[in-house]
């Protein structure tokens, strides 16, 4: 049974929207410095593209959390696999995520980061599945709202595959 991927959002549309987000974020943080937290591995492609379109001074840090196994459903647990290298106290922090689905990962992570006393803490996600939310999360910047399908590409994987697709697709199978 082969995986079939249907294009949902073209490479051009993704890039155009990320440019817009970069402009919006640059405006919101005018006169400030921005400390970006990239959630590995999924957000790496989005973070790189977005950071290139942010015009205020940017520093970067990475955190690895794990909430999914190799399947399509959440395992229900959030684990910090690798924590940040730097302190975030007093910094204007922007967390970058690939997709907010149930909200479990982000509600946990944002609470944990808030306890480290950043000057401000906002969230930017490339994709949002609002109808799937079980845990409340305040999302400040959204690339696209997507339907309740399994999405791949732009960092989103299925069993670690397809992160490098240049477009955003829906994963099905050819049954
Ligand atoms: P949440 O905790 O349910 O919001 O799940 C967040 C994480 O689950 C994301 O960072 C993704 O890694 C993964 N995830 C959720 N939906 C999808 C999807 O449609 N495709 C690939 N990964 C997904
Ligand atoms: Mg993820």
CSV table of C-alpha atoms and ligand atoms in Angstrom, one decimal:
chain,number,residue,atom,x,y,z
A,1,UNK,CA,0.0,0.0,0.0
A,2,UNK,CA,1.7,3.2,-1.2
A,3,UNK,CA,1.3,6.6,0.3
A,4,UNK,CA,-0.5,9.1,-1.9
A,5,UNK,CA,0.0,12.8,-1.3
A,6,UNK,CA,-2.5,15.3,-2.6
A,7,UNK,CA,-1.3,18.9,-2.8
A,8,UNK,CA,-3.2,21.2,-0.5
A,9,UNK,CA,-1.2,24.4,-0.5
A,10,UNK,CA,1.4,25.1,-3.3
A,11,UNK,CA,5.0,26.1,-2.6
A,12,UNK,CA,4.3,29.6,-4.0
A,13,UNK,CA,1.3,30.1,-1.6
A,14,UNK,CA,3.3,28.9,1.4
A,15,UNK,CA,6.2,31.2,0.7
A,16,UNK,CA,4.0,34.2,0.0
A,17,UNK,CA,2.1,33.7,3.3
A,18,UNK,CA,5.4,33.3,5.2
A,19,UNK,CA,6.6,36.6,3.7
A,20,UNK,CA,3.4,38.2,5.0
A,21,UNK,CA,3.8,36.8,8.4
A,22,UNK,CA,7.4,38.0,8.5
A,23,UNK,CA,6.3,41.5,7.7
A,24,UNK,CA,3.5,41.4,10.3
A,25,UNK,CA,5.9,40.1,13.0
A,26,UNK,CA,8.6,42.6,12.1
A,27,UNK,CA,6.1,45.4,12.5
A,28,UNK,CA,4.8,44.1,15.9
A,29,UNK,CA,8.4,43.9,17.2
A,30,UNK,CA,9.7,47.2,15.8
A,31,UNK,CA,12.4,48.6,18.0
A,32,UNK,CA,12.8,45.3,19.8
A,33,UNK,CA,14.9,42.2,19.5
A,34,UNK,CA,13.2,38.9,19.0
A,35,UNK,CA,14.3,35.6,20.5
A,36,UNK,CA,12.9,32.7,18.4
A,37,UNK,CA,12.3,29.3,19.7
A,38,UNK,CA,12.1,26.6,17.0
A,39,UNK,CA,10.4,23.4,18.1
A,40,UNK,CA,12.3,20.6,16.5
A,41,UNK,CA,12.0,18.8,14.3
A,42,UNK,CA,8.8,19.9,12.6
A,43,UNK,CA,9.3,23.7,12.7
A,44,UNK,CA,12.8,23.8,11.2
A,45,UNK,CA,11.7,24.5,7.6
A,46,UNK,CA,9.1,27.1,8.6
A,47,UNK,CA,11.5,28.8,11.1
A,48,UNK,CA,14.3,29.2,8.5
A,49,UNK,CA,12.0,30.7,5.9
A,50,UNK,CA,10.2,33.0,8.4
A,51,UNK,CA,13.3,34.2,10.1
A,52,UNK,CA,14.7,35.4,6.7
A,53,UNK,CA,11.7,37.7,6.4
A,54,UNK,CA,12.0,39.2,9.9
A,55,UNK,CA,13.8,42.5,9.9
A,56,UNK,CA,14.3,43.1,13.6
A,57,UNK,CA,17.4,41.5,15.2
A,58,UNK,CA,16.8,37.8,15.8
A,59,UNK,CA,18.4,35.2,18.0
A,60,UNK,CA,17.5,31.5,17.7
A,61,UNK,CA,17.2,28.6,20.1
A,62,UNK,CA,15.8,25.1,19.7
A,63,UNK,CA,13.8,22.7,21.8
A,64,UNK,CA,12.9,19.2,21.0
A,65,UNK,CA,9.6,17.9,22.3
A,66,UNK,CA,8.0,14.6,21.4
A,67,UNK,CA,4.3,14.1,21.4
A,68,UNK,CA,3.7,11.7,18.6
A,69,UNK,CA,5.1,8.2,18.0
A,70,UNK,CA,5.5,6.9,14.5
A,71,UNK,CA,1.7,6.8,13.9
A,72,UNK,CA,-0.9,9.3,12.9
A,73,UNK,CA,-2.4,9.7,16.4
A,74,UNK,CA,-0.9,11.4,19.4
A,75,UNK,CA,0.5,9.2,22.1
A,76,UNK,CA,-0.9,11.7,24.6
A,77,UNK,CA,2.4,12.4,26.3
A,78,UNK,CA,4.6,15.4,25.9
A,79,UNK,CA,8.3,14.9,26.6
A,80,UNK,CA,11.2,17.4,26.5
A,81,UNK,CA,13.8,15.5,24.6
A,82,UNK,CA,16.3,18.4,24.4
A,83,UNK,CA,15.8,21.7,26.3
A,84,UNK,CA,16.8,25.2,25.3
A,85,UNK,CA,20.5,26.2,25.4
A,86,UNK,CA,19.8,29.7,26.6
A,87,UNK,CA,17.8,31.4,29.3
A,88,UNK,CA,14.7,33.3,28.1
A,89,UNK,CA,14.2,35.5,31.2
A,90,UNK,CA,13.5,39.1,30.1
A,91,UNK,CA,13.5,38.3,26.4
A,92,UNK,CA,10.7,38.8,23.8
A,93,UNK,CA,10.2,35.3,22.8
A,94,UNK,CA,8.4,34.0,19.7
A,95,UNK,CA,7.7,30.2,19.7
A,96,UNK,CA,7.5,28.7,16.2
A,97,UNK,CA,5.4,25.6,15.6
A,98,UNK,CA,4.6,23.6,12.5
A,99,UNK,CA,1.0,22.7,13.4
A,100,UNK,CA,-1.3,23.2,16.4
A,101,UNK,CA,-3.6,20.2,16.5
A,102,UNK,CA,-5.2,19.2,19.8
A,103,UNK,CA,-3.1,21.9,21.5
A,104,UNK,CA,-1.7,19.5,24.0
A,105,UNK,CA,2.0,20.0,23.1
A,106,UNK,CA,1.8,23.8,23.0
A,107,UNK,CA,-0.4,24.3,26.1
A,108,UNK,CA,2.2,22.3,28.1
A,109,UNK,CA,5.2,23.9,26.5
A,110,UNK,CA,3.9,27.5,26.7
A,111,UNK,CA,3.1,27.0,30.4
A,112,UNK,CA,6.6,25.7,31.0
A,113,UNK,CA,8.2,28.6,29.1
A,114,UNK,CA,6.1,31.2,30.8
A,115,UNK,CA,7.4,30.0,34.2
A,116,UNK,CA,10.9,31.1,33.0
A,117,UNK,CA,9.7,34.8,33.0
A,118,UNK,CA,10.2,36.0,29.4
A,119,UNK,CA,9.4,39.7,28.8
A,120,UNK,CA,6.8,38.4,26.4
A,121,UNK,CA,5.8,35.1,24.9
A,122,UNK,CA,3.9,34.7,21.6
A,123,UNK,CA,3.2,31.8,19.3
A,124,UNK,CA,3.4,31.5,15.5
A,125,UNK,CA,2.2,28.4,13.8
A,126,UNK,CA,2.4,27.6,10.1
A,127,UNK,CA,-0.8,25.5,10.3
A,128,UNK,CA,-3.7,25.3,12.6
A,129,UNK,CA,-6.4,22.6,12.9
A,130,UNK,CA,-8.8,24.6,15.1
A,131,UNK,CA,-11.6,21.9,15.0
A,132,UNK,CA,-9.3,19.4,16.7
A,133,UNK,CA,-8.5,21.5,19.8
A,134,UNK,CA,-8.9,19.9,23.2
A,135,UNK,CA,-6.4,22.1,25.1
A,136,UNK,CA,-6.7,25.9,24.9
A,137,UNK,CA,-3.8,27.6,23.2
A,138,UNK,CA,-3.5,31.3,22.4
A,139,UNK,CA,-2.2,31.4,18.8
A,140,UNK,CA,-0.9,34.8,17.9
A,141,UNK,CA,0.1,34.2,14.2
A,142,UNK,CA,-1.3,31.6,11.9
A,143,UNK,CA,-0.2,30.7,8.4
A,144,UNK,CA,-3.1,28.7,7.3
A,145,UNK,CA,-6.1,26.9,8.9
A,146,UNK,CA,-6.2,23.4,7.5
A,147,UNK,CA,-8.9,20.7,7.5
A,148,UNK,CA,-8.9,17.7,9.8
A,149,UNK,CA,-6.7,15.6,7.6
A,150,UNK,CA,-3.2,14.2,8.0
A,151,UNK,CA,-0.8,16.8,6.7
A,152,UNK,CA,2.7,16.4,5.4
A,153,UNK,CA,5.4,18.7,4.0
A,154,UNK,CA,7.2,21.9,5.2
A,155,UNK,CA,8.5,20.0,8.2
A,156,UNK,CA,5.4,17.9,8.9
A,157,UNK,CA,6.2,14.2,8.8
A,158,UNK,CA,4.6,10.8,8.6
A,159,UNK,CA,7.0,8.4,10.5
A,160,UNK,CA,9.8,10.9,9.8
A,161,UNK,CA,9.1,11.0,6.0
A,162,UNK,CA,8.0,13.9,3.8
A,163,UNK,CA,9.3,16.7,6.0
A,164,UNK,CA,11.2,18.0,3.0
A,165,UNK,CA,8.2,18.3,0.6
A,166,UNK,CA,8.2,21.9,-0.7
A,167,UNK,CA,4.4,22.1,-0.7
A,168,UNK,CA,1.8,21.2,1.9
A,169,UNK,CA,0.0,18.0,1.2
A,170,UNK,CA,-2.7,15.6,2.5
A,171,UNK,CA,-1.5,12.1,3.1
A,172,UNK,CA,-3.9,9.3,2.0
A,173,UNK,CA,-3.4,5.8,0.7
A,174,UNK,CA,-4.2,4.3,-2.7
A,175,UNK,CA,-6.7,1.7,-1.4
B,1,LIG,P1,-0.9,18.6,19.4
B,1,LIG,O1,-0.2,18.4,20.7
B,1,LIG,O2,-2.0,17.6,19.2
B,1,LIG,O3,-1.4,20.0,19.1
B,1,LIG,O4,0.1,18.1,18.2
B,1,LIG,C1,1.1,18.9,17.8
B,1,LIG,C2,2.1,18.0,17.1
B,1,LIG,O5,1.6,16.8,16.5
B,1,LIG,C3,2.7,18.8,15.9
B,1,LIG,O6,3.8,19.6,16.3
B,1,LIG,C4,3.0,17.8,14.9
B,1,LIG,O7,4.3,17.3,15.2
B,1,LIG,C5,2.1,16.6,15.2
B,1,LIG,N1,0.9,16.7,14.2
B,1,LIG,C6,-0.3,17.1,14.5
B,1,LIG,N2,-1.1,17.0,13.4
B,1,LIG,C7,-0.3,16.6,12.4
B,1,LIG,C8,-0.5,16.3,11.0
B,1,LIG,O8,-1.5,16.5,10.4
B,1,LIG,N3,0.6,15.9,10.3
B,1,LIG,C9,1.8,15.7,10.9
B,1,LIG,N4,2.1,15.9,12.2
B,1,LIG,C10,1.0,16.4,13.0
B,2,LIG,MG1,5.8,19.0,15.9
